[in-house]
Short mmCIF file of C-alpha atoms and ligand atoms in Angstrom, two decimals:
data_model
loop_
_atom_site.label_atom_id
_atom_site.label_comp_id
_atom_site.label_asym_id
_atom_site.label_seq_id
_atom_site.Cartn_x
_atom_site.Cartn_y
_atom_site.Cartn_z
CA UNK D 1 -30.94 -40.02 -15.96
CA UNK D 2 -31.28 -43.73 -15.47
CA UNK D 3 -30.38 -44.70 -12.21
CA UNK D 4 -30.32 -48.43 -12.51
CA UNK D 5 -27.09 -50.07 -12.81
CA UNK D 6 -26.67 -52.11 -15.67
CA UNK D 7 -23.50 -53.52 -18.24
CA UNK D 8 -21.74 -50.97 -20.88
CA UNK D 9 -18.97 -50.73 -22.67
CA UNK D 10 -15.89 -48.25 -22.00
CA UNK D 11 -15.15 -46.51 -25.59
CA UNK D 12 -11.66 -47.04 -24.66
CA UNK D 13 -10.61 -50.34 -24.63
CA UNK D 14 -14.46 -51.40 -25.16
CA UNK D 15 -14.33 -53.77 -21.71
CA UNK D 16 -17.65 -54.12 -20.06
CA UNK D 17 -18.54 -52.96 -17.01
CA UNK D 18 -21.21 -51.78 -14.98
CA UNK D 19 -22.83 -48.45 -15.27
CA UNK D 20 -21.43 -46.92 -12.27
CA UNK D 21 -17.97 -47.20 -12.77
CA UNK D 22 -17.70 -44.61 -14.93
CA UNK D 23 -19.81 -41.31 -16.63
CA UNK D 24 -21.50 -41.11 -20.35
CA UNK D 25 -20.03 -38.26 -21.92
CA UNK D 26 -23.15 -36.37 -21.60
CA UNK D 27 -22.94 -36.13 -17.76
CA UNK D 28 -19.20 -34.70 -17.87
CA UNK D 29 -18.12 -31.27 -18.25
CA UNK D 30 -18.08 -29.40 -21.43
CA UNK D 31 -13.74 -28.88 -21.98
CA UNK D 32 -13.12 -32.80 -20.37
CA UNK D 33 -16.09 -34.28 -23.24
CA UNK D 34 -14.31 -32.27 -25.75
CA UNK D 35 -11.05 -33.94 -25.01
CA UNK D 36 -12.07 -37.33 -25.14
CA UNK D 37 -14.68 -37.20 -27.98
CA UNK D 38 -11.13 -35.13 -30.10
CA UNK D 39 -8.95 -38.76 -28.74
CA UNK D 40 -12.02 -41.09 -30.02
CA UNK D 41 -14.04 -39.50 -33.05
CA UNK D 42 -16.65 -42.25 -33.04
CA UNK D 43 -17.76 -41.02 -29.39
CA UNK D 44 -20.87 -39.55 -28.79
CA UNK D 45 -22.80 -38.06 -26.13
CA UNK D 46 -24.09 -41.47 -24.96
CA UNK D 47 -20.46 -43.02 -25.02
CA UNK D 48 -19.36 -44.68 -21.75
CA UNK D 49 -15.93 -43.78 -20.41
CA UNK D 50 -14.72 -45.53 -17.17
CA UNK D 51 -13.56 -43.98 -14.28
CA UNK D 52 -10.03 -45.09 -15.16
CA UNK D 53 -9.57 -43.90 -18.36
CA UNK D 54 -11.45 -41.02 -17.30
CA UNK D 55 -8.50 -39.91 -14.65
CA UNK D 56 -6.27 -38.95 -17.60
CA UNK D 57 -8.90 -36.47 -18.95
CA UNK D 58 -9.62 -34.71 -15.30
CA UNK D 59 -5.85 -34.27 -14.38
CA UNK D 60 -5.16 -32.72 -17.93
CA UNK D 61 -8.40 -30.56 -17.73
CA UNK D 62 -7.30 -29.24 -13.77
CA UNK D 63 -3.51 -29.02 -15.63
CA UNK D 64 -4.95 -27.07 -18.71
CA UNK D 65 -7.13 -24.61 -16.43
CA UNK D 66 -4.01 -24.17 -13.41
CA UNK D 67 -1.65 -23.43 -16.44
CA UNK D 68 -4.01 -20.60 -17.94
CA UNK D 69 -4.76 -19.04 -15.22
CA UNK D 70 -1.03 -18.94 -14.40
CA UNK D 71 -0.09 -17.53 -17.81
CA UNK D 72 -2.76 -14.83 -17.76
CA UNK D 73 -1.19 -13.77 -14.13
CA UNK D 74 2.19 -13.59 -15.71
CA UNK D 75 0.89 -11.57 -18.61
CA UNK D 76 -1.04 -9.10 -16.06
CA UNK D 77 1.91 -9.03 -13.52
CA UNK D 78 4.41 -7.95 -16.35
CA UNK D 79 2.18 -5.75 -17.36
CA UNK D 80 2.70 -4.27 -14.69
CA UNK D 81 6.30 -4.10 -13.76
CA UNK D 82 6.72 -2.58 -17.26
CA UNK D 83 4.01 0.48 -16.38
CA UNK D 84 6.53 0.74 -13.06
CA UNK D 85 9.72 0.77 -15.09
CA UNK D 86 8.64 2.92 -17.57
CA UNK D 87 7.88 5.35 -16.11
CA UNK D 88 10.75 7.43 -15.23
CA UNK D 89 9.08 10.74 -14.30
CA UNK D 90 10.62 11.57 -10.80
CA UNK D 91 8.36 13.96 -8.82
CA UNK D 92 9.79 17.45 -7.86
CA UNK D 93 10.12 18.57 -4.99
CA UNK D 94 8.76 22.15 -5.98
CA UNK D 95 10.12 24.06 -2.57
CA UNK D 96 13.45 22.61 -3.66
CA UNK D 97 13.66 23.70 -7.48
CA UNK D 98 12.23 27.01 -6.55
CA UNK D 99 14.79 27.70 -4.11
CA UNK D 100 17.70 26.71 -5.75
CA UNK D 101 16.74 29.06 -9.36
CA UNK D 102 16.11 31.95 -6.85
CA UNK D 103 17.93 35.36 -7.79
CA UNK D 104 19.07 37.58 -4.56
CA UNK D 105 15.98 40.49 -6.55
CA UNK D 106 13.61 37.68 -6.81
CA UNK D 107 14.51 36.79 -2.73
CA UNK D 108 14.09 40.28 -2.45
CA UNK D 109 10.90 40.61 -4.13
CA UNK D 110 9.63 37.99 -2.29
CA UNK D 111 10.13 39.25 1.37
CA UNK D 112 9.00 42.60 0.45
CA UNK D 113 5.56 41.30 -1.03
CA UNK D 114 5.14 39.69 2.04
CA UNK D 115 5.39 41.80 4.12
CA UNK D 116 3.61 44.89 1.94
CA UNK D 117 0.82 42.23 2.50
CA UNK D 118 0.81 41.98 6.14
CA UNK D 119 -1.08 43.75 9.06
CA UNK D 120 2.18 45.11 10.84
CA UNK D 121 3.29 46.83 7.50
CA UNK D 122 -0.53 48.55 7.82
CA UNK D 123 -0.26 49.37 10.92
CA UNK D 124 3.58 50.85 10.87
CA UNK D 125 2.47 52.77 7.67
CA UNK D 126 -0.44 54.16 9.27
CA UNK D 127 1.46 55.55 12.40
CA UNK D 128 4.28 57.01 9.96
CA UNK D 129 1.56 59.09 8.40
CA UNK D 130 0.12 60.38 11.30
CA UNK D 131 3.90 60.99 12.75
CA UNK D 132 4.60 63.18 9.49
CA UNK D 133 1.38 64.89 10.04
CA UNK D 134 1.04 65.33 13.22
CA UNK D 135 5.35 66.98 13.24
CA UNK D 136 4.56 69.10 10.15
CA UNK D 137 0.86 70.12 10.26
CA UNK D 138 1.53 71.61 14.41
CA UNK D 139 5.08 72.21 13.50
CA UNK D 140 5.94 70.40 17.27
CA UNK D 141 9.45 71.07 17.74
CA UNK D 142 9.40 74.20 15.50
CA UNK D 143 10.00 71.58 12.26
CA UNK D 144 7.81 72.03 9.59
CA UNK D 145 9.27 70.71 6.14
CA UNK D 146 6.68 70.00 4.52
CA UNK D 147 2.96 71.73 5.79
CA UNK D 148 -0.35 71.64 4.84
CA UNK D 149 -1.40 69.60 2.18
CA UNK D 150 1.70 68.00 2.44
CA UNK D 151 2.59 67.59 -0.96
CA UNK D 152 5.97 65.61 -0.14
CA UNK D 153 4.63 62.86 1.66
CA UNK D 154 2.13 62.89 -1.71
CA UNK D 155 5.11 62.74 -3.77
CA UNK D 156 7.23 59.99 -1.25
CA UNK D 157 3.11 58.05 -1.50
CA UNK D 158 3.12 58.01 -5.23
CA UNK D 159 7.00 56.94 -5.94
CA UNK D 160 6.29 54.00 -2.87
CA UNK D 161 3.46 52.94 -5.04
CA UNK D 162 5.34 53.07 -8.14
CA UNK D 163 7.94 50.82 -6.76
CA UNK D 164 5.69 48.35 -4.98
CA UNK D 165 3.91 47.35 -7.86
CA UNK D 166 6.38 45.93 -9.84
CA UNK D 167 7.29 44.07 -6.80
CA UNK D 168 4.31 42.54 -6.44
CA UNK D 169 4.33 41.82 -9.94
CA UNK D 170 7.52 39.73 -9.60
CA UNK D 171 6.45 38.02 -6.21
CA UNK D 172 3.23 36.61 -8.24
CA UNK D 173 5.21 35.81 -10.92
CA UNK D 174 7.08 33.60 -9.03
CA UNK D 175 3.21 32.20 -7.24
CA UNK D 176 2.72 31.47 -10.66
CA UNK D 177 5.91 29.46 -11.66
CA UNK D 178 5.19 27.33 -8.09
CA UNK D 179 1.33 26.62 -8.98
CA UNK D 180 2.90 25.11 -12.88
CA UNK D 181 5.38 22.87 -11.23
CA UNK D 182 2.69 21.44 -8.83
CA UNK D 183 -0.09 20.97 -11.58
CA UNK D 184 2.82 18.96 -13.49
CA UNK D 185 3.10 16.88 -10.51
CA UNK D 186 0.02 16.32 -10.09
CA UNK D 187 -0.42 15.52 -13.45
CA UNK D 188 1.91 12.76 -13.78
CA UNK D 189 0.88 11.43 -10.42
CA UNK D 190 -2.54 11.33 -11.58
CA UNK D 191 -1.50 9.56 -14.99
CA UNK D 192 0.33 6.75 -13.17
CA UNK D 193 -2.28 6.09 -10.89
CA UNK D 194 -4.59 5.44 -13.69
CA UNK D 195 -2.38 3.29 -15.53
CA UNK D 196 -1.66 1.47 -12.57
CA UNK D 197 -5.55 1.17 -11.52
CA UNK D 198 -6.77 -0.13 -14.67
CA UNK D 199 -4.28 -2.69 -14.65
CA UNK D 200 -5.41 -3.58 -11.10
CA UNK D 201 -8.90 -3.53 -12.54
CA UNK D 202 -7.67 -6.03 -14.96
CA UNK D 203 -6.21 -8.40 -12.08
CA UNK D 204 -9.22 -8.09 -10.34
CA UNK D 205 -11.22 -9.15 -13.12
CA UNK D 206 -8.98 -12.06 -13.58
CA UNK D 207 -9.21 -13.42 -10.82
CA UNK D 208 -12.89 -12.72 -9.90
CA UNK D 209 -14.09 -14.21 -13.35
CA UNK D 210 -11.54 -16.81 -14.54
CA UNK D 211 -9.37 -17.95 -11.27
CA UNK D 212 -12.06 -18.38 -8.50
CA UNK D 213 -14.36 -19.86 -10.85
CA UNK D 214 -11.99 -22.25 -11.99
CA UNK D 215 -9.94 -22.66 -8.59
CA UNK D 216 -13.92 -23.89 -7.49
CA UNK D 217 -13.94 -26.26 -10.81
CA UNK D 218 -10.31 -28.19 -9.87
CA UNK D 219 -11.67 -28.47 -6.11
CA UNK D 220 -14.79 -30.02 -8.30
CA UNK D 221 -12.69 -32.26 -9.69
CA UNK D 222 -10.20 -32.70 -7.22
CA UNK D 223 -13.40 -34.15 -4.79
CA UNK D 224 -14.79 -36.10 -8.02
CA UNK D 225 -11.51 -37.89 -8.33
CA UNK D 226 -11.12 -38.73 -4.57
CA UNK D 227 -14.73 -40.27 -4.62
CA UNK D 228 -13.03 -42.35 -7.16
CA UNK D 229 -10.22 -43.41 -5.13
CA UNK D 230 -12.69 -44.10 -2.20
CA UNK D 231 -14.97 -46.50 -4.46
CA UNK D 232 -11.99 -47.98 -5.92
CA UNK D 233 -10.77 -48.46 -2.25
CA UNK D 234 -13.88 -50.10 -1.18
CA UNK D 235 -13.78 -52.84 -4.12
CA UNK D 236 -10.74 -53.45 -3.03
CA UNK D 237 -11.10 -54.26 0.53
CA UNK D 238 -14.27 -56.42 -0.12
CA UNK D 239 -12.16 -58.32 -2.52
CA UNK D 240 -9.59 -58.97 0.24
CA UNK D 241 -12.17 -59.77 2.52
CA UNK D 242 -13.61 -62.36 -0.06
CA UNK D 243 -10.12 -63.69 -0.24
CA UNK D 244 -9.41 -64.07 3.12
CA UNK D 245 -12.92 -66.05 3.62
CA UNK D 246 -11.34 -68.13 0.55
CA UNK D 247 -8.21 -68.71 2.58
CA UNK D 248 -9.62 -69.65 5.75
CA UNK D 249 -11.91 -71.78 4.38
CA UNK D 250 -9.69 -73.92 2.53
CA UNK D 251 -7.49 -73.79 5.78
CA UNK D 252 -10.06 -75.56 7.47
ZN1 ZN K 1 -12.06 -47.78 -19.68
#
């Protein structure tokens, strides 16, 4: 780039001026040289724009980038409240919509499985059985219903099995309703969440690849335009210097 300063022409309003009051087109950025070469077709790369006329461009370009990154929020952020809205599946409470379709047989069915499968039911059983043995087999006070082999404690041991089955039957029946309920659950929990994640992905992305990069380009610009100010400012207060020198010379 040449660094020395020297006259040009703005492509505006074609006033001269020097060289560093303002940027050829080739040294801005790629959206603001687009906008001013689609207001002046006959500018090129090596057009001069001043600093001036270049202030419209910038504000529109940091206006234009602010807006789209605002719209593409909206768009992501209703995207969301709609996945929340619609989804209406309300997560049972399985404990409770067990409970209340219980039957008193299924209650039933339930208390005897559980205890059938517990240690003191073993244990109880086990001493029963060597009670009834023990009474009948030594016939202790003289009572001996039913001796050696026993064959109706067989009998009461096959009917108790008989019944118990079923039972069981019913009580995992019911394990089984209570393990569809939850899977349903989790199923729609697990459904949401992805729905919800991959629109959170898509925020994410947003703002990682289009909002910081161009938060970072209107601080650019933002710091580009204040240098402006500052040089402006500067011309300015040498002029009123010069002036004052004027004054106070024809003062005296
Ligand atoms: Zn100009």
């Amino acid at each position: 780039m040449n660094e020395e300063i020297h006259e040009v022409k703005c492509l505006v309003d074609n006033e001269p001026m020097l060289s560093d009051e303002g940027f050829y087109l080739q040294e801005l950025s790629q959206p603001i040289s687009n906008a001013v070469k689609a207001d002046y077709s006959k500018a090129k790369i090596t057009s001069f724009i001043c600093a001036h006329h270049l202030l419209k461009y910038r504000v529109n370009h940091v206006d234009n980038l602010i807006n789209a990154d605002l719209k593409q929020s909206q768009k992501i952020n209703r995207k969301l409240t709609r996945a929340l809205r619609d989804d209406n599946y309300d997560i049972k409470d399985v404990n409770d919509s067990l409970q209340e379709s219980l039957t008193f047989g299924q209650k039933v069915s339930d208390a005897v499985a559980k205890f059938g499968g517990s240690w003191p039911f073993i244990f109880i059983f086990i001493v029963l059985l060597i009670v009834w043995m023990v009474i009948n087999g030594m016939a202790l006070f003289g009572v001996h219903f039913d001796p050696y082999p026993y064959i109706l404690l067989n009998l009461f041991l096959s009917c108790f099995s008989t019944i118990q089955a079923p039972i069981i039957m019913m009580s995992q029946n019911r394990a089984a309703e209570r393990d569809r309920l939850d899977y349903e659950n989790d199923f729609h929990v697990n459904l949401k969440s992805e729905h919800e994640l991959r629109i959170l992905h898509a925020k994410l992305d947003h703002l990682t690849q289009n909002q910081l990069p161009h938060d970072l380009e209107v601080e650019k610009l933002q710091l580009e335009i204040l240098g402006e100010v500052r040089t402006e400012l500067a011309k300015l207060r040498e002029e009123n210097s010069k002036l004052k020198d004027k004054l106070r010379q024809k003062e005296n």
